[in-house]
């Protein structure tokens, strides 16, 4: 307990650190785990396989069981799903997990008392100030590679008068750029949690968090440029202006979120929970835009040596880039010169900001009824009411006076120009003004589900049913010249139902051995983000839009020994009727096209084995092996239309059967060890090996028209990554206060293995010459060996 | 307790001061400046033998002003430059060149490693040639190498064309901005457009001097003004002189280069046309 002297200290700390603090990054959860973690047998409820890969898998492009969007986060009963909401939740919720003492993760679409699983990985977080005793924690974290310096300040009050609890976290991060290729990021944010216990069975949680987060984006590039740059960290997405660094591609989030949770246990059998969340704020993405000028991207295919077949010219270009590596970055000086060299300084290059004004209300109601000691019934309702308005504004005219409000479809040698607003033609846009597409989307989503749990001495089972309704409507605020009839005004309300069934059966063969079988059938409604052909320009829905069917089965056998536990899981998922669309420049038609595909089916089949063991109570080891085959299972239909006129150019089947659905390793071997060297020193090391890493394939070049000319997708090299940490605790007591200093050192990619995190084939393809190198696959490079140092100071 | 507080604040101050010391690294934008001997376009053109190609091996540059570019799409991946002695076409492998090389920009063009060649006798500077398929294929200077070969020195907004008559039209004027007076389109052509815009096919229209002689106005089918009807009057025309084998041609930058508003000419010389 802090005495009165320390109250002075607390206040000073707050004042000093109010503008400083940290983010928590992807290691946030990891660090939180480390904080309170003591190696112990079978601490983890999840398989060692998932535990090892959820933190170490990023470097090798691992995706849980081959799912693209595998995770949904539930905070105090409210479900937060980025894809469904169209919001970047990672940025908005950065660093909040450290204020949760209870976190539960379920994998494999398991129905739990929290409701049906919306995605294969469900992360349930409970943010409750009463879980924390009175303490002050200050932590500083430094990563020399990125120059990122983070500071966190957490103040937990413990129990106050009338059973109130409060908790405040301030966080700050700033990058002191060490390597421009790694970009920069900044964060100022806070989390404020309050808890009120009315009675033993009734409480209220209020959570408020806000992050002002800025982060530059990393850009993948083709192998040719990566080699030319001779820089293992090369990124094409940044450049120079007057000798100053410019990062045109960045995202910013300013999205305050407030949540209120009221929970009441009515009697021994009935309890319920009501949760509300309100969100109102802005998220934006900056990017470079240009019209009627040469492509500013330094890795544009026409600027590369491979574009020139003449060997002398080819070598001259290679030599040129070797001597002038700066030419592999964006040249903002040249852009400014172009913008200023015309008569009235019309800007042909700009940095634009695409802004989303987000307003959202979420409500969740959970009701639990313990029928008997062995039977439980629960009922869950989740509602989303959301409006997102999207605009573009000119962030930087790069020396120009104005930008014309045109929609320019630039091809290699030509450009088609349309007015973005035919009611205000040739509008001259100044810095800060709105230009381009301007529309909003209203999204209403209602989900209800009911679950039934039953257990006997040998069997535990659960079954859940869910039904949902999704509505959305687009409203356009300007009438563009490309789709004058479908761009302005309100569209119809589009309505899609969804249904879910999930069940689980567990048979306890012995107290140490049990078998679990669970299965799911979902009929999923499309998200508004995926539903429109081109939501920025028109309100037509994409072709082939059907409810997506998910069918899945998971079988697991578990053994809990005295000093070890092992499990093996077999899974099979089938997804049917997926659809998608994209637009790109088609080199056969010499035109921009809108491409759609539908009736796309995929299979995910695999087996995972893991073992966790403990020796001498201080050391814990994990071993995991997994094999998974994530493939497209049919030849979906497709169509290609001219983007401007919707004139049909091609339709038929895409020959995709048996091709990989996405880029994730097929075979994984992971090893991990953690140990306590002494009472105050502990360490951990994890290694992941990955084989059979495919790149993401482009669908449209594999249509029945071109398929014979297309070579097989290339494989990424095998991946191997090792991460480790060491932690030293120093504790001492001053009067009644317990002081603790923790030094935490984490090494990532210890052996400096260089390989791509992931890669993909570009949508643009040489449809005439079929030269696979002309629009070669793009790669995103992983980080080299790097280190984090964290110092945590805590007073209890 | 005071010791603890002092230690605590000392830690804070250390952390904050450490962060302040982490200054942004300096990343210098260092492009080497070159110093070459500047030669005249005329002397450069003397190095060329019609139908051949010559790789420039010496460190030499020309300083010349842009007189035509692709602003109206009448030129494609090409600019015309001239100095006080001559003019020449520079092939550049890029689009929207007018943004980077506007008319009136004075360029210093480093010629080392570039190639002198000609297309149907029109002399040009290119970056690469290919004769593997029997005919001469040329490649302009690649876009990334623009900065290596071309530097904008200054602006020279007022470029005065050279007034020439038919008799003075000579190869020495290739690539130069010229002014022709008392000219008009052949009466048979006055109902036609500059070129076939619809089918993107270029055309040569006979432009007759009142004093006798014919020069051809060459227009690309991709030119913005290709579909515009030819003016029927008589007057002045400004354009860049070019040749196509033995045919004397001129191309305009845009329609403002034509001022044919006078009455069509008559007389003996005209009748000889």
Tab-separated table of N, CA, C and O in Angstrom, chain A residues 42 456-460 506-515 557-562 564-566:
chain	number	residue	atom	x	y	z
A	42	UNK	N	1.205	-27.230	-17.598
A	42	UNK	CA	-0.102	-27.105	-18.257
A	42	UNK	C	-0.811	-25.810	-17.907
A	42	UNK	O	-1.987	-25.785	-17.622
A	456	UNK	N	-22.067	-34.905	-18.276
A	456	UNK	CA	-22.230	-36.056	-17.373
A	456	UNK	C	-20.845	-36.417	-16.870
A	456	UNK	O	-19.879	-35.699	-17.132
A	457	UNK	N	-20.716	-37.535	-16.198
A	457	UNK	CA	-19.401	-37.913	-15.684
A	457	UNK	C	-18.400	-38.116	-16.807
A	457	UNK	O	-17.224	-37.817	-16.684
A	458	UNK	N	-18.865	-38.636	-17.910
A	458	UNK	CA	-17.964	-38.976	-18.998
A	458	UNK	C	-18.075	-38.038	-20.200
A	458	UNK	O	-17.148	-37.949	-21.004
A	459	UNK	N	-19.199	-37.387	-20.312
A	459	UNK	CA	-19.444	-36.626	-21.544
A	459	UNK	C	-19.772	-35.173	-21.221
A	459	UNK	O	-20.507	-34.876	-20.282
A	460	UNK	N	-19.194	-34.302	-22.022
A	460	UNK	CA	-19.581	-32.882	-21.980
A	460	UNK	C	-20.006	-32.507	-23.387
A	460	UNK	O	-19.325	-32.841	-24.349
A	506	UNK	N	-17.434	-33.857	-25.928
A	506	UNK	CA	-16.174	-34.288	-25.327
A	506	UNK	C	-16.413	-35.565	-24.538
A	506	UNK	O	-17.321	-35.645	-23.709
A	507	UNK	N	-15.600	-36.555	-24.841
A	507	UNK	CA	-15.723	-37.832	-24.137
A	507	UNK	C	-14.483	-38.013	-23.286
A	507	UNK	O	-13.354	-37.996	-23.793
A	508	UNK	N	-14.713	-38.191	-21.970
A	508	UNK	CA	-13.587	-38.374	-21.050
A	508	UNK	C	-13.323	-39.874	-20.927
A	508	UNK	O	-14.023	-40.570	-20.215
A	509	UNK	N	-12.332	-40.291	-21.641
A	509	UNK	CA	-11.995	-41.725	-21.626
A	509	UNK	C	-11.443	-42.115	-20.260
A	509	UNK	O	-11.728	-43.171	-19.724
A	510	UNK	N	-10.626	-41.269	-19.722
A	510	UNK	CA	-10.096	-41.432	-18.362
A	510	UNK	C	-9.882	-40.025	-17.829
A	510	UNK	O	-9.972	-39.061	-18.590
A	511	UNK	N	-9.563	-39.892	-16.536
A	511	UNK	CA	-9.336	-38.521	-16.040
A	511	UNK	C	-8.208	-37.820	-16.787
A	511	UNK	O	-8.104	-36.608	-16.760
A	512	UNK	N	-7.328	-38.565	-17.436
A	512	UNK	CA	-6.207	-37.943	-18.132
A	512	UNK	C	-6.370	-37.936	-19.647
A	512	UNK	O	-5.631	-37.249	-20.351
A	513	UNK	N	-7.281	-38.714	-20.125
A	513	UNK	CA	-7.422	-38.820	-21.588
A	513	UNK	C	-8.839	-38.447	-21.995
A	513	UNK	O	-9.795	-38.956	-21.404
A	514	UNK	N	-8.953	-37.609	-22.936
A	514	UNK	CA	-10.282	-37.287	-23.446
A	514	UNK	C	-10.249	-36.959	-24.922
A	514	UNK	O	-9.208	-36.628	-25.500
A	515	UNK	N	-11.407	-37.046	-25.494
A	515	UNK	CA	-11.532	-36.840	-26.943
A	515	UNK	C	-12.566	-35.747	-27.157
A	515	UNK	O	-13.635	-35.757	-26.521
A	557	UNK	N	-7.604	-35.372	-29.646
A	557	UNK	CA	-7.365	-36.357	-28.587
A	557	UNK	C	-6.323	-35.752	-27.656
A	557	UNK	O	-5.277	-35.268	-28.125
A	558	UNK	N	-6.605	-35.767	-26.346
A	558	UNK	CA	-5.766	-35.059	-25.381
A	558	UNK	C	-5.339	-36.019	-24.288
A	558	UNK	O	-6.130	-36.840	-23.823
A	559	UNK	N	-4.096	-35.875	-23.892
A	559	UNK	CA	-3.618	-36.654	-22.760
A	559	UNK	C	-2.910	-35.726	-21.786
A	559	UNK	O	-2.014	-34.967	-22.182
A	560	UNK	N	-3.317	-35.790	-20.531
A	560	UNK	CA	-2.702	-34.953	-19.501
A	560	UNK	C	-1.921	-35.852	-18.559
A	560	UNK	O	-2.501	-36.561	-17.736
A	561	UNK	N	-0.601	-35.875	-18.739
A	561	UNK	CA	0.233	-36.726	-17.881
A	561	UNK	C	0.665	-35.980	-16.637
A	561	UNK	O	0.267	-34.835	-16.400
A	562	UNK	N	1.506	-36.609	-15.853
A	562	UNK	CA	2.001	-35.974	-14.628
A	562	UNK	C	2.913	-34.794	-14.961
A	562	UNK	O	2.792	-33.720	-14.394
A	564	UNK	N	3.739	-34.038	-18.321
A	564	UNK	CA	3.600	-33.603	-19.711
A	564	UNK	C	2.155	-33.716	-20.164
A	564	UNK	O	1.349	-34.418	-19.545
A	565	UNK	N	1.867	-33.014	-21.214
A	565	UNK	CA	0.563	-33.197	-21.842
A	565	UNK	C	0.773	-33.202	-23.348
A	565	UNK	O	1.699	-32.580	-23.869
A	566	UNK	N	-0.058	-33.925	-24.005
A	566	UNK	CA	0.083	-33.996	-25.456
A	566	UNK	C	-1.299	-33.999	-26.082
A	566	UNK	O	-2.279	-34.382	-25.441
